[in-house]
PDB file of C-alpha atoms in Angstrom:
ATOM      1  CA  UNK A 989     -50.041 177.857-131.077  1.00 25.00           C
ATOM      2  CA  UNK A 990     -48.733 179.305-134.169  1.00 34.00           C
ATOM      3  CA  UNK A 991     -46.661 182.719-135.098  1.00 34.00           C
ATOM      4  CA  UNK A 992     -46.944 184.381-137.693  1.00 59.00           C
ATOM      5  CA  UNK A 993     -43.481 186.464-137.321  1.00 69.00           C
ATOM      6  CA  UNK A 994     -40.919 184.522-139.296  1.00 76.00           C
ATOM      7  CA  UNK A 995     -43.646 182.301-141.378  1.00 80.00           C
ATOM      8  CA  UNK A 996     -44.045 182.203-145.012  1.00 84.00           C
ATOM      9  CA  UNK A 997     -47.900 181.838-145.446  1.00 83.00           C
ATOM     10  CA  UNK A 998     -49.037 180.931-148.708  1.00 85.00           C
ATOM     11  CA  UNK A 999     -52.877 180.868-149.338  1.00 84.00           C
ATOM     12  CA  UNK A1000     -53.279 178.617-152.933  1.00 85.00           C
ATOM     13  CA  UNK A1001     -56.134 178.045-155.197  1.00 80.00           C
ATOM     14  CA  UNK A1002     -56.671 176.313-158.594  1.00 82.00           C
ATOM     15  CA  UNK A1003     -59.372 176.305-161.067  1.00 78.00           C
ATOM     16  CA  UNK A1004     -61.001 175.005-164.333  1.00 78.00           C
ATOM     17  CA  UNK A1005     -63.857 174.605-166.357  1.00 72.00           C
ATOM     18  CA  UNK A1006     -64.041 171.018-166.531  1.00 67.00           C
ATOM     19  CA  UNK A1007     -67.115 171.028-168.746  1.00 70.00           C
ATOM     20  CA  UNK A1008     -66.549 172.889-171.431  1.00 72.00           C
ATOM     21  CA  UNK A1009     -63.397 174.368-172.216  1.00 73.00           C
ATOM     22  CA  UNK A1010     -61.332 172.146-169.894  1.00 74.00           C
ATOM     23  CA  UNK A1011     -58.909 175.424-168.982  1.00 78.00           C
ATOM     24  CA  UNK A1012     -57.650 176.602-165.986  1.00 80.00           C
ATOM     25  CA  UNK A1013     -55.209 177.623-164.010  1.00 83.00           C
ATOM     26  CA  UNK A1014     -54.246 178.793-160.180  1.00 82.00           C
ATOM     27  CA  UNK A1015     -52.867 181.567-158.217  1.00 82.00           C
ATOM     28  CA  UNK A1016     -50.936 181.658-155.234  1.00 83.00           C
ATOM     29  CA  UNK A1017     -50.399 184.848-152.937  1.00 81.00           C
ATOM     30  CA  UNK A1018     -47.344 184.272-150.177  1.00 82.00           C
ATOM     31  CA  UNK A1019     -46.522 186.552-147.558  1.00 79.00           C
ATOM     32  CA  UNK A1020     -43.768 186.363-145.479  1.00 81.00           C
ATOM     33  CA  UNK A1021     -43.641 189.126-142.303  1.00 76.00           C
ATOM     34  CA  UNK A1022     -44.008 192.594-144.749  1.00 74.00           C
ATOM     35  CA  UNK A1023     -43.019 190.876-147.650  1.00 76.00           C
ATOM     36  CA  UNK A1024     -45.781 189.904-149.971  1.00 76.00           C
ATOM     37  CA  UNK A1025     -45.998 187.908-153.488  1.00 79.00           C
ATOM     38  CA  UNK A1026     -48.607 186.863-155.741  1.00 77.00           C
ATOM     39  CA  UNK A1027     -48.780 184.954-158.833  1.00 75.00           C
ATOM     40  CA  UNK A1028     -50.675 183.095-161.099  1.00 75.00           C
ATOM     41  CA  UNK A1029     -50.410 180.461-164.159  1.00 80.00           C
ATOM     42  CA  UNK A1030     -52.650 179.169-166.594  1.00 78.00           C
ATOM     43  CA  UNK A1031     -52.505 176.109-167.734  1.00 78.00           C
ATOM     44  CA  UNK A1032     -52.240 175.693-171.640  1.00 78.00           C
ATOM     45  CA  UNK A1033     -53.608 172.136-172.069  1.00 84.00           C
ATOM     46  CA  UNK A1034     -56.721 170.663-170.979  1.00 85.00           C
ATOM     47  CA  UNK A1035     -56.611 170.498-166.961  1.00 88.00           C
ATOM     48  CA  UNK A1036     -59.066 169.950-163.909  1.00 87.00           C
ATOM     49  CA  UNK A1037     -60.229 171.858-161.364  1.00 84.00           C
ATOM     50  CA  UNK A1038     -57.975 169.359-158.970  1.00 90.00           C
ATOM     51  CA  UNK A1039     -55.312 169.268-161.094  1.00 91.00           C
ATOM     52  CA  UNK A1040     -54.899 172.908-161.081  1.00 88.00           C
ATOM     53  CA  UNK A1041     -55.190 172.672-157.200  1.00 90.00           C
ATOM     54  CA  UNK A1042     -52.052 170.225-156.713  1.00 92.00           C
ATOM     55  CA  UNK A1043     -49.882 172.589-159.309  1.00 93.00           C
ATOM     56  CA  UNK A1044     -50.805 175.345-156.808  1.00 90.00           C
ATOM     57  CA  UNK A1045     -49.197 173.602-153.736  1.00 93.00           C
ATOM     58  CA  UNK A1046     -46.518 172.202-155.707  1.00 93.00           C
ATOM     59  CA  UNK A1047     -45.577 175.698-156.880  1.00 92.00           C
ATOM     60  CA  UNK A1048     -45.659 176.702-153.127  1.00 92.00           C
ATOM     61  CA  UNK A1049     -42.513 173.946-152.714  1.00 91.00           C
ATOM     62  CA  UNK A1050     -40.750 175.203-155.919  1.00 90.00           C
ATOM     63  CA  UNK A1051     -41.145 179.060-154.596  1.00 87.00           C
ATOM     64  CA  UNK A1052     -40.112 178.032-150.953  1.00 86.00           C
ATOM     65  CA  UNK A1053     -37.572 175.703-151.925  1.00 79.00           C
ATOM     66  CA  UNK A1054     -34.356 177.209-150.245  1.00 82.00           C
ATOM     67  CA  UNK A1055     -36.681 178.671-147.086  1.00 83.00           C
ATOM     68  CA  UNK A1056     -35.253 178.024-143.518  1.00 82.00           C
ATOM     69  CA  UNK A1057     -38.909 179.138-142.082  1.00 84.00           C
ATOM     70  CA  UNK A1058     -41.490 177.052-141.637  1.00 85.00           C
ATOM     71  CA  UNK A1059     -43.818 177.076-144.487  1.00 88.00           C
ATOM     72  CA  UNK A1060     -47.870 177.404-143.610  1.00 86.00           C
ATOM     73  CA  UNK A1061     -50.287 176.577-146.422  1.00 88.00           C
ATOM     74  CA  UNK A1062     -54.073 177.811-146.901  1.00 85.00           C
ATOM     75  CA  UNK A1063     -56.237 175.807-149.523  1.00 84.00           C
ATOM     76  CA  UNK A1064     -59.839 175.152-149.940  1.00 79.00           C
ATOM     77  CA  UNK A1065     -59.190 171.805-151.483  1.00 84.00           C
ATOM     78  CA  UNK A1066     -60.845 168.891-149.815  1.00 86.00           C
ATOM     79  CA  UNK A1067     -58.999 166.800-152.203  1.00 89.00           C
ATOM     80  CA  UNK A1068     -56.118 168.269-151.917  1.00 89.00           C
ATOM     81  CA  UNK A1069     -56.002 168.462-148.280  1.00 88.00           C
ATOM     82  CA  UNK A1070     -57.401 165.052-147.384  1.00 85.00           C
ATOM     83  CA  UNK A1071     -54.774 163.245-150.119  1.00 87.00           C
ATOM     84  CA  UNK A1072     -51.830 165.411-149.152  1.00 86.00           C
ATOM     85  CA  UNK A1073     -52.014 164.365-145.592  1.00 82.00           C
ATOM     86  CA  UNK A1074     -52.727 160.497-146.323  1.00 79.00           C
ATOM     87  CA  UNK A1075     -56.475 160.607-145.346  1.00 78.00           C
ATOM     88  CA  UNK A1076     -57.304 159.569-148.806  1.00 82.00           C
ATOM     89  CA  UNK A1077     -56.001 157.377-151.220  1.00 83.00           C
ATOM     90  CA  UNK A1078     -54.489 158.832-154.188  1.00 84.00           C
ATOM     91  CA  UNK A1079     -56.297 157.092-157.311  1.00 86.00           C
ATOM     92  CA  UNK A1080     -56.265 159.895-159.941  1.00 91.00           C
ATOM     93  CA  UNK A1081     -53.786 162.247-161.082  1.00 90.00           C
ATOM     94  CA  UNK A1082     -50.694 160.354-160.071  1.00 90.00           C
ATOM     95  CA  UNK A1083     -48.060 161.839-161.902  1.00 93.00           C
ATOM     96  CA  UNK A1084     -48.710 165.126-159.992  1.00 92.00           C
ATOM     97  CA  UNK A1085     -48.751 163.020-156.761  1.00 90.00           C
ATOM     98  CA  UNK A1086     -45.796 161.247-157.275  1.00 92.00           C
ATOM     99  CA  UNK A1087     -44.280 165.115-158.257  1.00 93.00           C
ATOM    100  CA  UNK A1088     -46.005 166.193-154.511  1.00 92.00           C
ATOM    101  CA  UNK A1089     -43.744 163.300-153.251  1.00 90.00           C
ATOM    102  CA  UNK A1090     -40.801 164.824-154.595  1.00 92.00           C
ATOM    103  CA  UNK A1091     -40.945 167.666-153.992  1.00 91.00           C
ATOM    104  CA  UNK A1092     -42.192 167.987-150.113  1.00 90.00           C
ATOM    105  CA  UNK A1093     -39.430 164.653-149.590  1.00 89.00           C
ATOM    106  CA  UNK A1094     -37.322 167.436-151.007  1.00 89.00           C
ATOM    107  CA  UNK A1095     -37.703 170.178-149.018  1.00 88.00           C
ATOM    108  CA  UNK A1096     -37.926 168.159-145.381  1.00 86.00           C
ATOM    109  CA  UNK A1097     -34.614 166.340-146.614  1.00 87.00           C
ATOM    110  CA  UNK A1098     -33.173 169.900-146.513  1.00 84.00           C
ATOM    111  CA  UNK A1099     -35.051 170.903-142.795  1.00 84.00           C
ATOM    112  CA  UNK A1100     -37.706 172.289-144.410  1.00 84.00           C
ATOM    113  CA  UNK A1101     -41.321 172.207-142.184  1.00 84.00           C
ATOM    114  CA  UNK A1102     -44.561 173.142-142.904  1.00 86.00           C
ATOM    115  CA  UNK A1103     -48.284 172.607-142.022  1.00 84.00           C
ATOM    116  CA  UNK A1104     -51.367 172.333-143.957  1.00 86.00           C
ATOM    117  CA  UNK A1105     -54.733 174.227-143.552  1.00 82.00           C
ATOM    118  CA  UNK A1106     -57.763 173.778-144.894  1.00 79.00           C
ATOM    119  CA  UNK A1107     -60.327 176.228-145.849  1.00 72.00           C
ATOM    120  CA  UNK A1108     -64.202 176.602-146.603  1.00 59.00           C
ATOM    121  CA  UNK A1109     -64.343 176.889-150.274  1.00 54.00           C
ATOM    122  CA  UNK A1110     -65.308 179.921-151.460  1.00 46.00           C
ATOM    123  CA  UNK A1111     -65.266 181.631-148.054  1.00 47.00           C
ATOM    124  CA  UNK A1112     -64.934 185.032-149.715  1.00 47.00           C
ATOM    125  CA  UNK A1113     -61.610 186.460-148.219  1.00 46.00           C
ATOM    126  CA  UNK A1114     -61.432 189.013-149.871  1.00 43.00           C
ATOM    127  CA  UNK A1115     -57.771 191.110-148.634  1.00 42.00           C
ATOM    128  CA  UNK A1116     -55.209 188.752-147.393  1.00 46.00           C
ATOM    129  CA  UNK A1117     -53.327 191.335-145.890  1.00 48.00           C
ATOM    130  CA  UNK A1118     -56.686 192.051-143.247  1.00 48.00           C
ATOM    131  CA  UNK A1119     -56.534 188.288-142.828  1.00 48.00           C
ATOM    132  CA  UNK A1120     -53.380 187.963-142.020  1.00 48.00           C
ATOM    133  CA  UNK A1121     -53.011 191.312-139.255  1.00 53.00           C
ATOM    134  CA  UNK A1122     -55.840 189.605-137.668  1.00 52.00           C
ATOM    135  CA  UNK A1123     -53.945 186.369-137.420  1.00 48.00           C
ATOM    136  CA  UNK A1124     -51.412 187.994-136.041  1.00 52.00           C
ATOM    137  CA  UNK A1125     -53.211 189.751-133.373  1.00 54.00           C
ATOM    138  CA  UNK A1126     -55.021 186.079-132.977  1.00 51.00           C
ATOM    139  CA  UNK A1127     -52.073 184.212-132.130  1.00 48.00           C
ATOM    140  CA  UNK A1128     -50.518 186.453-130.173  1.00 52.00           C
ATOM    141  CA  UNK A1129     -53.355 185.719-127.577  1.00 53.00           C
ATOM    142  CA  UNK A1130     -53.390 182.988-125.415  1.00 51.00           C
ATOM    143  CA  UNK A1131     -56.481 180.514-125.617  1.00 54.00           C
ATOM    144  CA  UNK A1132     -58.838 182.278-123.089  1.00 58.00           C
ATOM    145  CA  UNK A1133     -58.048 185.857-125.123  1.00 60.00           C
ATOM    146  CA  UNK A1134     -58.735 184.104-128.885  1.00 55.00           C
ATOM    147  CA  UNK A1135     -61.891 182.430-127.579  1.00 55.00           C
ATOM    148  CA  UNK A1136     -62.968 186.480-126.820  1.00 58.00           C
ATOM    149  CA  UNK A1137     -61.444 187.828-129.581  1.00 55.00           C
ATOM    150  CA  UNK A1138     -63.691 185.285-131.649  1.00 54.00           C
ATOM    151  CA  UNK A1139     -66.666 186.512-129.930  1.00 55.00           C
ATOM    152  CA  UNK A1140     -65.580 189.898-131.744  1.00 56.00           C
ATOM    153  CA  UNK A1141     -64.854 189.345-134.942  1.00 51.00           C
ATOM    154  CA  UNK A1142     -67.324 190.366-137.105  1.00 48.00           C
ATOM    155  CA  UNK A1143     -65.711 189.047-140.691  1.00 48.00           C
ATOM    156  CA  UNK A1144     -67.834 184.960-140.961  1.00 49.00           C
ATOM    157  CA  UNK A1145     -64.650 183.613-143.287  1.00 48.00           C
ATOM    158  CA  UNK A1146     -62.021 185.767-140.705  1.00 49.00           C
ATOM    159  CA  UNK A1147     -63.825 184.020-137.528  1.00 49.00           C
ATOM    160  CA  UNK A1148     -63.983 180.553-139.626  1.00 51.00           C
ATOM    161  CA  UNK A1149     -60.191 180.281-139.872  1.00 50.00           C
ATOM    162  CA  UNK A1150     -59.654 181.383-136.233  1.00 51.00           C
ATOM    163  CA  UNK A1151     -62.130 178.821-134.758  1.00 52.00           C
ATOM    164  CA  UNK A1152     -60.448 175.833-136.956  1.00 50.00           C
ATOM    165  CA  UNK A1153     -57.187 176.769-136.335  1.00 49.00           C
ATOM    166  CA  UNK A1154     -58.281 177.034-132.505  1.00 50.00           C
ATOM    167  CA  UNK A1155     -59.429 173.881-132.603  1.00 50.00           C
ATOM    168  CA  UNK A1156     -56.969 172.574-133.972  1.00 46.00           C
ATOM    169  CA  UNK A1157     -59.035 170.209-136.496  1.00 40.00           C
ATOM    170  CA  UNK A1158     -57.838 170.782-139.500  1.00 37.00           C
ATOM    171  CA  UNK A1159     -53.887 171.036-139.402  1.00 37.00           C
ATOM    172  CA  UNK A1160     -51.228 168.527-140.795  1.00 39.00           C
ATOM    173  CA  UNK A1161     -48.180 168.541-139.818  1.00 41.00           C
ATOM    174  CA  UNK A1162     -45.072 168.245-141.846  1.00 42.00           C
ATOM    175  CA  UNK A1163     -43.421 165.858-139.360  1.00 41.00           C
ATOM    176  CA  UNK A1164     -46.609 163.926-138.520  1.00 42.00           C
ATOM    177  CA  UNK A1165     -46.435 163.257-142.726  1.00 42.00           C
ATOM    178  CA  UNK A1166     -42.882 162.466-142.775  1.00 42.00           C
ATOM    179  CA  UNK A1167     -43.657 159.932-139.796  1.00 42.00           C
ATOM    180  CA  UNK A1168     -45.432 157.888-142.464  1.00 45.00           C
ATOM    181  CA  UNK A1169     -43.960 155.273-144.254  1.00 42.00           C
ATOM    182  CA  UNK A1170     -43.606 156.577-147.817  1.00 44.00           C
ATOM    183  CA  UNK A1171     -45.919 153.191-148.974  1.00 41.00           C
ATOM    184  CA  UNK A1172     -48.986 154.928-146.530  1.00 43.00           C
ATOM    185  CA  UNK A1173     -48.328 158.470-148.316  1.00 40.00           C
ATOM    186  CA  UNK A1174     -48.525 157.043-151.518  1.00 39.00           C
ATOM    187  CA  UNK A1175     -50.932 154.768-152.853  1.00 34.00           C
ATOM    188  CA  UNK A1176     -51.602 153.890-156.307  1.00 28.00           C
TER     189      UNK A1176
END
């Protein structure tokens, strides 16, 4: 199971209007034990809503570059998610991929780890800082105790992220993608 205490947990997001105005931009908010960060970036050209979505992990990497704790990293990018990890193939937006590469070859070179998570879109989280006390409290349970303390919480996006996490479905591994032959990560 996961702890919190000595993590730097970065929840990401990216957006744009990829009808009209083609703008956009994304925000990342980090915490790392009482330590918090946010920021955000627009992006002055014409973007994508998944575009905007790899900057935002990327950005993680930049920010966390010289880290020696493991890095844990929240998005609610399908996309994202499934092509960071190798599930899909990477067809579109390749030079940000090939920057991904890069950067995350990078930061394990150096003994950097980290793990992937992904979200519900739009699961309304609203204060990161009740999110992440609760994790806190959640993984300092063993599995029999976080089953109950499910059964308790009342927040739907709070007792979302336990159960998956619980579950264990929907985490990559840093090592498990390093594993992979760089061919299988990346494919044109």
């Amino acid at each position: 199971m996961l702890a919190l205490k000595n993590h730097l947990i970065a929840y990401t997001d990216g957006s744009a209007d990829n009808i009209k105005t083609k703008k956009g931009g994304y925000g990342i908010y980090m915490t790392f034990n009482e330590h918090t960060k946010t920021f955000s970036k627009p992006c002055k050209e014409q973007t994508s809503n998944n575009k905007m979505e790899i900057e935002a992990v990327n950005n993680v990497f930049i920010n966390t570059k010289n880290t020696i704790y493991p890095v844990l990293i929240f998005m609610d990018s399908d996309y994202v998610y499934n092509c960071a990890i190798g599930n899909w193939k990477r067809k579109k937006n390749v030079e940000l991929w090939d920057r991904f590469e890069e950067i995350t070859e990078d930061f394990m070179n150096r003994g950097g780890k980290f793990k992937f998570f992904i979200l519900e879109s739009h699961i309304n989280i609203q204060d990161s800082t009740k999110v992440n006390q609760a994790y806190k409290k959640f993984v300092s349970k063993n599995t029999k105790e976080n089953i109950a303390y499910l059964r308790k919480i009342t927040d739907k996006s709070l007792k979302y992220v336990f159960t998956e996490i619980l579950k264990g479905n929907h985490i990559a591994d840093g090592a498990a993608y390093r594993a992979k032959s760089k061919a299988e990560r990346k494919i044109s």
